[in-house]
PDB file of C-alpha atoms and ligand atoms in Angstrom:
ATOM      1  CA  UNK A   1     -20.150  24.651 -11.483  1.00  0.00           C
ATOM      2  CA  UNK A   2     -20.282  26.317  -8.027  1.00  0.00           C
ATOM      3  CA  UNK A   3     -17.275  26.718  -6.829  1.00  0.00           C
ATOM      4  CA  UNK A   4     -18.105  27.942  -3.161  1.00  0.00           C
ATOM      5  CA  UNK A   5     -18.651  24.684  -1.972  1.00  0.00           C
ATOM      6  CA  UNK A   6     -15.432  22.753  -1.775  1.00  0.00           C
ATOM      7  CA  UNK A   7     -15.303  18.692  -1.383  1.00  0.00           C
ATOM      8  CA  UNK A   8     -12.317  16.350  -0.920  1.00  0.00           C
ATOM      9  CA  UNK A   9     -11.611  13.909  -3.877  1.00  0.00           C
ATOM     10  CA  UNK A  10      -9.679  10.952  -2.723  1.00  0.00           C
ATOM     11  CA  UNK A  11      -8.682   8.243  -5.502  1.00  0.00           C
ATOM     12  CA  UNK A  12      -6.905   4.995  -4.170  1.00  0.00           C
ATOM     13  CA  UNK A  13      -5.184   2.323  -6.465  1.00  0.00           C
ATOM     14  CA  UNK A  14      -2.532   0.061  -7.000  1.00  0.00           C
ATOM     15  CA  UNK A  15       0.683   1.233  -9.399  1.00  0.00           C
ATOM     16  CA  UNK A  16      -0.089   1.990 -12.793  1.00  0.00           C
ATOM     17  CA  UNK A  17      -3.425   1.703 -12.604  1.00  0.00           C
ATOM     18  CA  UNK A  18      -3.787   5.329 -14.215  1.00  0.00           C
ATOM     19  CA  UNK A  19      -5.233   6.863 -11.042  1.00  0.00           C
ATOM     20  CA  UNK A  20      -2.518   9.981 -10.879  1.00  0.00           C
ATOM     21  CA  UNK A  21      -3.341  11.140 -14.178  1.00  0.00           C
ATOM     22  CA  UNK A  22      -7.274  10.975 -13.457  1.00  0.00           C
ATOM     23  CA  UNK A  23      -6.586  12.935 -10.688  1.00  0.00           C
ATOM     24  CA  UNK A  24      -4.519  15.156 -12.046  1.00  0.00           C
ATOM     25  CA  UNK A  25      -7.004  16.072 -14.839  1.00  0.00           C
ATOM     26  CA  UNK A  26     -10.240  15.704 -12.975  1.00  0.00           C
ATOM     27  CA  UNK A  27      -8.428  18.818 -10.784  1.00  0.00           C
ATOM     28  CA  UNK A  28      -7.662  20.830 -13.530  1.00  0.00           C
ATOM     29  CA  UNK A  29     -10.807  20.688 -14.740  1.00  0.00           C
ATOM     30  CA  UNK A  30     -12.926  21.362 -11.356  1.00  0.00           C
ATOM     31  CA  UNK A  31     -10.083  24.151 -10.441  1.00  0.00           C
ATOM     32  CA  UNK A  32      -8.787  22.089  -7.140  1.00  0.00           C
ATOM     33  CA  UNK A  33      -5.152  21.819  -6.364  1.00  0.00           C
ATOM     34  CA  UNK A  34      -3.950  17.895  -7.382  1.00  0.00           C
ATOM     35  CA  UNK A  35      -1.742  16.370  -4.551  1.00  0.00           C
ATOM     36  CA  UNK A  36       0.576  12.979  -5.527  1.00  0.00           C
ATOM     37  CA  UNK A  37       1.116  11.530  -2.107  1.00  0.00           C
ATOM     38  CA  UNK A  38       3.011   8.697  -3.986  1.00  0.00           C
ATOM     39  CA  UNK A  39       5.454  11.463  -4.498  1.00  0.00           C
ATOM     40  CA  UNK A  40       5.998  12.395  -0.546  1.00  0.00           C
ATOM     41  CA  UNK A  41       6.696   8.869  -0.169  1.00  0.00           C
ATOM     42  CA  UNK A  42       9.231   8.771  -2.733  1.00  0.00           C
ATOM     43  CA  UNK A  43      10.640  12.022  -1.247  1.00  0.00           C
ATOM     44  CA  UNK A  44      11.239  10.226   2.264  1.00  0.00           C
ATOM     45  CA  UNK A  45      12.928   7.722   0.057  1.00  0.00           C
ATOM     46  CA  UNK A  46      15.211   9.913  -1.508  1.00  0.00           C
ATOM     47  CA  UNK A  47      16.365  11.294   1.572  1.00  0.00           C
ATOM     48  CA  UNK A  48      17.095   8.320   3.073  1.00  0.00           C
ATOM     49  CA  UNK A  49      19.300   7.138   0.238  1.00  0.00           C
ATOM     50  CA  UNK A  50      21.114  10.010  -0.253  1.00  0.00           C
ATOM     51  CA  UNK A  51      21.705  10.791   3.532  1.00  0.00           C
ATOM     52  CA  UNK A  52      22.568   7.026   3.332  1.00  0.00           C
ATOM     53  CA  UNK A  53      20.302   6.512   6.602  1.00  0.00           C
ATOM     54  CA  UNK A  54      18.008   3.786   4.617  1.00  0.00           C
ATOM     55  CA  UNK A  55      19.605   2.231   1.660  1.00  0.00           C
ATOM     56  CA  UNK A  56      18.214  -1.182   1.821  1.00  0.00           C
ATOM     57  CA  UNK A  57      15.292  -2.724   3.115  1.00  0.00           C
ATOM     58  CA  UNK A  58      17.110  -4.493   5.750  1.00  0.00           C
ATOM     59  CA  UNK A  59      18.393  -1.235   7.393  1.00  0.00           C
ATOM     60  CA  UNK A  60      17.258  -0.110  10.863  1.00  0.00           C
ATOM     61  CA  UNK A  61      14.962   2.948  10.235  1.00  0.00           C
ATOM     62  CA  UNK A  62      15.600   4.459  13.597  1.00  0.00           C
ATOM     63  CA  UNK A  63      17.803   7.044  11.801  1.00  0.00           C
ATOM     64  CA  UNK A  64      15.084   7.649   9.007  1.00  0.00           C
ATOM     65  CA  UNK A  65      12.030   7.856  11.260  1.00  0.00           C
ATOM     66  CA  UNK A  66      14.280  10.308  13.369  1.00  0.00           C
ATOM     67  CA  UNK A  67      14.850  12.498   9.978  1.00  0.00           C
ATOM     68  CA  UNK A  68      11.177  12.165   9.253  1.00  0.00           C
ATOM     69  CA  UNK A  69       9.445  15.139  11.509  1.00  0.00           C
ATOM     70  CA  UNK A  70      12.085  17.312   9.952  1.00  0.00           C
ATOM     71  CA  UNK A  71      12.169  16.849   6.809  1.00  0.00           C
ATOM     72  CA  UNK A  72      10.154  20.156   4.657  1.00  0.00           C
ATOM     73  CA  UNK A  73       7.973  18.073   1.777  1.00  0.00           C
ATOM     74  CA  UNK A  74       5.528  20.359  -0.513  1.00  0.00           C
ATOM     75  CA  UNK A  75       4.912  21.177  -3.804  1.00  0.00           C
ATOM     76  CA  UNK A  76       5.786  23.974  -6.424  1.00  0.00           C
ATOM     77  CA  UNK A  77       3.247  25.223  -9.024  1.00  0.00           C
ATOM     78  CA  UNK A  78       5.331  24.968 -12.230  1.00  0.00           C
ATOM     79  CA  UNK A  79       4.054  27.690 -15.296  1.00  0.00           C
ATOM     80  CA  UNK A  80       2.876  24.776 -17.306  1.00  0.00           C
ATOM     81  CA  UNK A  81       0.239  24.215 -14.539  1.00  0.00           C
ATOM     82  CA  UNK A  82       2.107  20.868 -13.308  1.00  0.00           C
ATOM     83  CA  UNK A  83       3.409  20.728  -9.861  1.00  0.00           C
ATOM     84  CA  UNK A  84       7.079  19.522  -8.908  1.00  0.00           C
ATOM     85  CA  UNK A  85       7.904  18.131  -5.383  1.00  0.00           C
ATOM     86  CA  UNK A  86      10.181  19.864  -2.939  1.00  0.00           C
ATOM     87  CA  UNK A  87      12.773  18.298  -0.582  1.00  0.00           C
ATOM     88  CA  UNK A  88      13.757  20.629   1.973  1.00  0.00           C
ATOM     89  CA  UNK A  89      13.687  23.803  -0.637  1.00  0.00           C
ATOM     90  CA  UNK A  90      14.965  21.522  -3.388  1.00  0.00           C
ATOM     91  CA  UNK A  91      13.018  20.355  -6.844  1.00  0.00           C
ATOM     92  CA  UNK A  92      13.450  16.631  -6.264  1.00  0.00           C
ATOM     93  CA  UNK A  93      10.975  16.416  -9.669  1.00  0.00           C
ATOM     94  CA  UNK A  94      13.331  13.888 -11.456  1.00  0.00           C
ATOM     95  CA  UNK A  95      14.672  12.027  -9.048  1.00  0.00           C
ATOM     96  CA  UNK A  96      11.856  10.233  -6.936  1.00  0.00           C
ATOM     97  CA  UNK A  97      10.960   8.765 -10.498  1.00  0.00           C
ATOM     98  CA  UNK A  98      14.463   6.758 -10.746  1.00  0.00           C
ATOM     99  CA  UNK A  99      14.669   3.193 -10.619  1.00  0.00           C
ATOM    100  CA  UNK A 100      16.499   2.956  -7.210  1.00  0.00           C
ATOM    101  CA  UNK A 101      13.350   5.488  -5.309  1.00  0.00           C
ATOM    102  CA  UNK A 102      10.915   2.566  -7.434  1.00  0.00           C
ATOM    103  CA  UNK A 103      12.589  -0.400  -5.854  1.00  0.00           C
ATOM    104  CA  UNK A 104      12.729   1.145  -1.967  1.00  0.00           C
ATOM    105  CA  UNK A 105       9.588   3.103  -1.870  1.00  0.00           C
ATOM    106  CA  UNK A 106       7.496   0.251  -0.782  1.00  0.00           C
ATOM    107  CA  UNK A 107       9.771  -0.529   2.029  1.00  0.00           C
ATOM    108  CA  UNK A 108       9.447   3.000   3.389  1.00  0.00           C
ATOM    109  CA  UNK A 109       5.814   3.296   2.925  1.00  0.00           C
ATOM    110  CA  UNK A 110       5.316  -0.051   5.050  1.00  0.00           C
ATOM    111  CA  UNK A 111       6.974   2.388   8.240  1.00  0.00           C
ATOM    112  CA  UNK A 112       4.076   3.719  10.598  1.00  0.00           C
ATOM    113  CA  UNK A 113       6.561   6.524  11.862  1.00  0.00           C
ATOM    114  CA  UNK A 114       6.713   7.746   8.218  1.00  0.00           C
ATOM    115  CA  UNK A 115       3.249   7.744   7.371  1.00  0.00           C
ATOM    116  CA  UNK A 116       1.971   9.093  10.162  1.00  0.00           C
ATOM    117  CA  UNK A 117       4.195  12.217   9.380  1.00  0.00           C
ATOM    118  CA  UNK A 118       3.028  12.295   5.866  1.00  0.00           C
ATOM    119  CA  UNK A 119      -0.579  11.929   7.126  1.00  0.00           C
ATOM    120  CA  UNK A 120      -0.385  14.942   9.323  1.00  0.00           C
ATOM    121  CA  UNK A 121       1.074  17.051   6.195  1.00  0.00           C
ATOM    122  CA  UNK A 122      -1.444  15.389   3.888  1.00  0.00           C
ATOM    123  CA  UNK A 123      -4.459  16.203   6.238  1.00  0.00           C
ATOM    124  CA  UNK A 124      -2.997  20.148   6.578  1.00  0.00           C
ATOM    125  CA  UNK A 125      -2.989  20.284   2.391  1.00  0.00           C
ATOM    126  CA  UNK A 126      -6.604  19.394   3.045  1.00  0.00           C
ATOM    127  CA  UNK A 127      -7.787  21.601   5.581  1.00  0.00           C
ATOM    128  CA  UNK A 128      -9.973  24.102   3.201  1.00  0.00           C
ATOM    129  CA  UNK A 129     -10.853  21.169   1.131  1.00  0.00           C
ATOM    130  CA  UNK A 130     -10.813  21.982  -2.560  1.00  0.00           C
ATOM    131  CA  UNK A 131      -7.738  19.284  -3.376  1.00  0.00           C
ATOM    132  CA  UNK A 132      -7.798  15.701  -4.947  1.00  0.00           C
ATOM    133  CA  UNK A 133      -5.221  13.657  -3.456  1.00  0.00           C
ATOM    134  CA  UNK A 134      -4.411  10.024  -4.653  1.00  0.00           C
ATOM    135  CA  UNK A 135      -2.542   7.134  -3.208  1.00  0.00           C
ATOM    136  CA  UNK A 136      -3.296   3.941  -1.176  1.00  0.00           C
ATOM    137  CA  UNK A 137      -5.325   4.723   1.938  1.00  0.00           C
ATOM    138  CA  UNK A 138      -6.553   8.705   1.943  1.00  0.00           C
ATOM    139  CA  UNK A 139     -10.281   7.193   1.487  1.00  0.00           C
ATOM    140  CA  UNK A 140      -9.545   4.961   4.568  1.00  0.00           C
ATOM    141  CA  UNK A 141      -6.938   6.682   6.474  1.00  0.00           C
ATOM    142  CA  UNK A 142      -5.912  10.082   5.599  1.00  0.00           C
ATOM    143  CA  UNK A 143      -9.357  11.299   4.667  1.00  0.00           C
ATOM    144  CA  UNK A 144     -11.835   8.898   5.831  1.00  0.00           C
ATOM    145  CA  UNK A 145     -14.877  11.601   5.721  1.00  0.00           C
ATOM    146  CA  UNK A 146     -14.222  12.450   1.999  1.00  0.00           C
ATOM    147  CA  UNK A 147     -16.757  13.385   0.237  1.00  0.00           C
ATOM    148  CA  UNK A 148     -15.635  11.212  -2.971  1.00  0.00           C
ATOM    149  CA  UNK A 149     -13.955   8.367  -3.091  1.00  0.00           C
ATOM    150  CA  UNK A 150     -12.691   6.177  -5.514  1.00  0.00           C
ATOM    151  CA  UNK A 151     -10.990   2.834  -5.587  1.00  0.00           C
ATOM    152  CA  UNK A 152      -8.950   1.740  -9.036  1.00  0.00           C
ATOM    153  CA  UNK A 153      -9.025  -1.645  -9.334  1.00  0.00           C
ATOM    154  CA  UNK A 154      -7.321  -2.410 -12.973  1.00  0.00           C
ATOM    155  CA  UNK A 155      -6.182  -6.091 -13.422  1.00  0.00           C
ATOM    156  CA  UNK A 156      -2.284  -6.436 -13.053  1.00  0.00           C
ATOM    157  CA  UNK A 157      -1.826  -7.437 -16.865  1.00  0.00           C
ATOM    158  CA  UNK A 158      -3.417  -4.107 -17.824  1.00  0.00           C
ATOM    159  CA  UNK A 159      -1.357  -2.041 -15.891  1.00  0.00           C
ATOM    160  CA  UNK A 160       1.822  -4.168 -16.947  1.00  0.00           C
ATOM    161  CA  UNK A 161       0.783  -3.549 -20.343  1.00  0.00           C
ATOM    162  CA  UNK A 162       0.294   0.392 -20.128  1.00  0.00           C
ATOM    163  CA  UNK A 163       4.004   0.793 -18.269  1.00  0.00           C
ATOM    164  CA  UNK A 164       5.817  -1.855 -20.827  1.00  0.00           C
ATOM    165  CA  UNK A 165       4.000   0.362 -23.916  1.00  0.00           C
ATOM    166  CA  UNK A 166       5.388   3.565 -22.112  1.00  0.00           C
ATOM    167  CA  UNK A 167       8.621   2.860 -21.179  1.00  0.00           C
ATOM    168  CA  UNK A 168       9.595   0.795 -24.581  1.00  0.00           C
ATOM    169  CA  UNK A 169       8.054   4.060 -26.273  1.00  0.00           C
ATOM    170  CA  UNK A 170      10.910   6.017 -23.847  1.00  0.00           C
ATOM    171  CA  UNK A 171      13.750   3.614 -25.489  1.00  0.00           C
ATOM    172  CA  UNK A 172      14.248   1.199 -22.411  1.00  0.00           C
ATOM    173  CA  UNK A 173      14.805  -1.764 -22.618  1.00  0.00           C
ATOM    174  CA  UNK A 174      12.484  -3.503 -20.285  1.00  0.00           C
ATOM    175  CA  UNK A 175      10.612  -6.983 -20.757  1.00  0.00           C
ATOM    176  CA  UNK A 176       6.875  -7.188 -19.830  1.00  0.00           C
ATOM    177  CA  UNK A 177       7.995  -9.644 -17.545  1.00  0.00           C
ATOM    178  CA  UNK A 178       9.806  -7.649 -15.339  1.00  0.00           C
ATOM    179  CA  UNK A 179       7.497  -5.140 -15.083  1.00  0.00           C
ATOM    180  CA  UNK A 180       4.527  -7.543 -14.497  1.00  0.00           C
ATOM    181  CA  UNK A 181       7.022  -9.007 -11.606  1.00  0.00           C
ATOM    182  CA  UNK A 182       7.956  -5.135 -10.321  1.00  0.00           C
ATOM    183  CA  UNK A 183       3.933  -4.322 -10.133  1.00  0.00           C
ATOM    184  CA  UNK A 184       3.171  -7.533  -8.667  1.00  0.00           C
ATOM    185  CA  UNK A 185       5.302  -7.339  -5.713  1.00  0.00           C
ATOM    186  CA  UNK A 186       4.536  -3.913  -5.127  1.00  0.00           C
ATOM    187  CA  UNK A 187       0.832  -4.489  -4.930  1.00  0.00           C
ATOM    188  CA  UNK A 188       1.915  -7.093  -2.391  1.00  0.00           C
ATOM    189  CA  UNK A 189       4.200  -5.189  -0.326  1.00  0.00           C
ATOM    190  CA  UNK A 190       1.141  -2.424  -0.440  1.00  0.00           C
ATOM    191  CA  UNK A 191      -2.003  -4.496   0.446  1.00  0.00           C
ATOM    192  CA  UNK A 192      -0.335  -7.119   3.525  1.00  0.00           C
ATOM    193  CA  UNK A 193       1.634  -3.971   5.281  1.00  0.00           C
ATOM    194  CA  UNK A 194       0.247  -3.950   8.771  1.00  0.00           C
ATOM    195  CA  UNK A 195      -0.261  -0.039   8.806  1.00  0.00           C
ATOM    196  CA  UNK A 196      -2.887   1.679   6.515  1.00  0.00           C
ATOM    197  CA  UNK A 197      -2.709  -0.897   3.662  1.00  0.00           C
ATOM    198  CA  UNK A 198      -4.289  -0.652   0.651  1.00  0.00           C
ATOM    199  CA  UNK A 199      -8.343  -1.657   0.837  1.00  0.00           C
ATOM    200  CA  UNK A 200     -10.881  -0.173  -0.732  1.00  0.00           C
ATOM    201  CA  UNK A 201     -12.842   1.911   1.646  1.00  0.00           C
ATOM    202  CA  UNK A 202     -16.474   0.810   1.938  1.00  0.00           C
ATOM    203  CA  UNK A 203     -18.032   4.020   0.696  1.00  0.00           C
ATOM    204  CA  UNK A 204     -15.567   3.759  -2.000  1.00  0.00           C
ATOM    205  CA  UNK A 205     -17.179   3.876  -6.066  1.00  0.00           C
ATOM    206  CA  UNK A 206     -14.794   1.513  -7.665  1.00  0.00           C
ATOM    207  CA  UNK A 207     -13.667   2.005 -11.230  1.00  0.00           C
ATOM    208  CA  UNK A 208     -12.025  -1.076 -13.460  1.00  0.00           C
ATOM    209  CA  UNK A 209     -10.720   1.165 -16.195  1.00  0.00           C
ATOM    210  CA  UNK A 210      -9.037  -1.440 -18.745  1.00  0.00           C
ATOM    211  CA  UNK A 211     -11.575  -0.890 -21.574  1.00  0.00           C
ATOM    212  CA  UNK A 212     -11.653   3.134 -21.035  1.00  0.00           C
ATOM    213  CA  UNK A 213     -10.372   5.854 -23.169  1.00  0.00           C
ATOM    214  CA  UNK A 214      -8.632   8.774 -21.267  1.00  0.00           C
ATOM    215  CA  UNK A 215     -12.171  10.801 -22.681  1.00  0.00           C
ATOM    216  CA  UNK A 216     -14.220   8.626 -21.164  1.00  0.00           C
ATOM    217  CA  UNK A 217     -12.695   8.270 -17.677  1.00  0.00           C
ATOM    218  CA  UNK A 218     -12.724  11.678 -17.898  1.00  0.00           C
ATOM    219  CA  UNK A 219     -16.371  11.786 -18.567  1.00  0.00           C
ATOM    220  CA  UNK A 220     -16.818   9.375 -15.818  1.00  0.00           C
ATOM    221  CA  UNK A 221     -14.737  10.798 -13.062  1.00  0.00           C
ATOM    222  CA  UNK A 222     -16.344  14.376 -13.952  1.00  0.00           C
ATOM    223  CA  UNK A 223     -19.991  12.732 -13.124  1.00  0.00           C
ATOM    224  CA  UNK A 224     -19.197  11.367  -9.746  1.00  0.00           C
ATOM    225  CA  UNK A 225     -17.816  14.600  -8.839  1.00  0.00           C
ATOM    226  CA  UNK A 226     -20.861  16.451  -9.635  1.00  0.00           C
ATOM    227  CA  UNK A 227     -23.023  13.343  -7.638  1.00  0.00           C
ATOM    228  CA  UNK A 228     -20.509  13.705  -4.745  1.00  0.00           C
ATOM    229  CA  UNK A 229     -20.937  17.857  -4.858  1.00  0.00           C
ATOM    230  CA  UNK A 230     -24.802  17.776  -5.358  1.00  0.00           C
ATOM    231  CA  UNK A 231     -24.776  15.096  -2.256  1.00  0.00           C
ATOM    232  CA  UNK A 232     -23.175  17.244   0.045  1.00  0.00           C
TER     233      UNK A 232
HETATM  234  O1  LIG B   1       1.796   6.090  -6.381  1.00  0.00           O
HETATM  235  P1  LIG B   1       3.288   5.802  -6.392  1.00  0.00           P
HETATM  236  O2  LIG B   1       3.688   4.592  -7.202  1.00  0.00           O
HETATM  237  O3  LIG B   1       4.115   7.008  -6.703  1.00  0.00           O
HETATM  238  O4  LIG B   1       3.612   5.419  -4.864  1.00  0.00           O
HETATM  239  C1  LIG B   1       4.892   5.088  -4.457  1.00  0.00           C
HETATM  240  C2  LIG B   1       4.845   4.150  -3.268  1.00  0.00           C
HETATM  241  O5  LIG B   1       4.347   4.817  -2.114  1.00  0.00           O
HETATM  242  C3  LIG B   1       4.025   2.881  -3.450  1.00  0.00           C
HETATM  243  O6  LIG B   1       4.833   1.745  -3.219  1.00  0.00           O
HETATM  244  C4  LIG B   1       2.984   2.930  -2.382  1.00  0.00           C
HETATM  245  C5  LIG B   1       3.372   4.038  -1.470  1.00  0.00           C
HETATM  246  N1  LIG B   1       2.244   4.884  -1.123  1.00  0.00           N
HETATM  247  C6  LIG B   1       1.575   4.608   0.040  1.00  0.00           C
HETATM  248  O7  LIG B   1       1.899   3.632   0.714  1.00  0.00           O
HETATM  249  N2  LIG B   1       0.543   5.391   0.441  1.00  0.00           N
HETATM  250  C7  LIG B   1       0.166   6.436  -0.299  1.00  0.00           C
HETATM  251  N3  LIG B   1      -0.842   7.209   0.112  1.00  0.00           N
HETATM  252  C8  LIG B   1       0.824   6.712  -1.525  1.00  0.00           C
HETATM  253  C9  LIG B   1       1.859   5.911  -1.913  1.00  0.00           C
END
C-alpha cells in the first residue's frame, strides 16, 4: 500500500452499530492513528459530573460551556496498541464507559458551545490526515472534504441484540428491553438535535452490516479504502 499519500476516513453511525471497532481495525491495518470522538464527548461529560457543573439534563450549561475551552482532551497510545482518553493529564479510560456518562452524554453532545470546541480539536488531530475518526457528523461537519466516508445504518433490533449478547456475556443483568429503549432514545436525541445532527452525508457509502462477519466488514471496509486512496 503506499503510504505517502494520506486520506481522512470518517465513519458515522448510530450507537452500537459496530462502527468504533471497524474503525479501529480498518486503522490498524492501513497504519493511521484511530480517533473515538464518542469518547471526547463522554470526557466533557465526565467533567461536568464530577465538577458537579452539569449533572442533569435540566442544568444550565453556562458553567460547562465556560469549562469547555479549557478543558485538555487527547489520547494515550497504550503498549497493547489501544488508545486510552485523557482528561486534563488523567486516564479517564474506565470511566466515560459508566452508566451515568451513557445516560448524560446525549444531553451534552446536543450543546453547540461543546461541539464546536471538540470540532476545533478534532479538525487539529486531522491536520496531516492519516487518522480515521468516527462519530455522528465528521463526514458532514467536522470533515466535510473527507476523502472516505461512511454512514452505518444497522436496524435498531440488531444493535440491541449485539449490546444485550455483550453485556449478559459481562454478567449484567440487563433486559433487551431496556437496552432497545436506551438505543432508541439515543438515536433520537442524536438525529433531531438542532446542531450537527446525525445525517448521512451525501457522498457518504452506506453500510447495513446486520448479516456481516467481523472478516467480512473487514474485507469490505479495506476495499473502499483502497477506492477512496486510488480516487484521490
Ligand atoms: O459513540 P458513542 O456512543 O461513544 O458517543 C457518545 C455520545 O456522543 C452519543 O450520544 C453521541 C455523541 N456524539 C456526537 O454527538 N458526535 C460525535 N461526533 C460523537 C459522539
Amino acid at each position: 500500500m503506499n503510504n505517502d499519500h494520506k486520506i481522512i476516513v470518517a465513519i458515522d453511525g448510530l450507537s452500537g452499530s459496530g462502527k468504533s471497532t471497524m474503525a479501529r481495525r480498518l486503522a490498524s491495518q492501513v497504519g493511521y492513528r484511530y480517533i473515538d470522538s464518542g469518547a471526547m464527548f463522554r470526557a466533557v461529560t465526565l467533567f461536568g459530573l464530577d465538577s458537579g457543573c452539569f449533572t442533569s439534563p435540566d442544568d444550565d450549561p453556562s458553567a460547562l460551556i465556560e469549562s469547555v475551552g479549557t478543558l485538555d482532551i487527547n489520547f494515550e497510545p497504550q503498549p497493547d496498541g489501544t488508545q486510552h482518553t485523557m482528561l486534563n493529564g488523567r486516564d479517564v479510560e474506565a470511566e466515560i464507559r459508566q452508566m451515568r456518562v451513557n445516560s448524560m452524554v446525549s444531553p451534552v453532545a446536543t450543546i453547540p458551545e461543546v461541539r464546536r470546541r471538540l470540532a476545533q480539536i478534532q479538525q487539529q488531530l486531522g491536520k496531516e490526515r492519516g487518522i480515521v475518526m468516527d462519530g455522528r457528523d465528521i463526514g458532514t461537519t467536522v470533515f466535510p472534504d473527507a476523502e472516505l466516508k461512511i454512514y452505518v445504518d444497522t436496524p435498531a433490533e440488531v444493535r440491541a441484540r449485539r449490546r444485550y449478547d455483550e453485556m449478559i456475556g459481562a454478567g449484567a443483568d440487563v433486559s433487551f428491553e431496556q437496552i432497545l429503549d436506551n438505543l432508541v432514545s439515543r438515536d433520537k436525541i442524536d438525529m433531531s438535535r438542532a446542531e450537527s445532527p446525525l445525517r448521512k452525508a451525501e457522498d457518504a457509502v452506506v453500510l447495513d452490516n446486520s448479516d456481516m462477519t467481523l472478516e467480512q466488514q473487514d474485507a469490505w471496509i479495506l476495499r473502499q479504502f483502497q477506492k477512496a486512496i486510488e480516487r484521490s
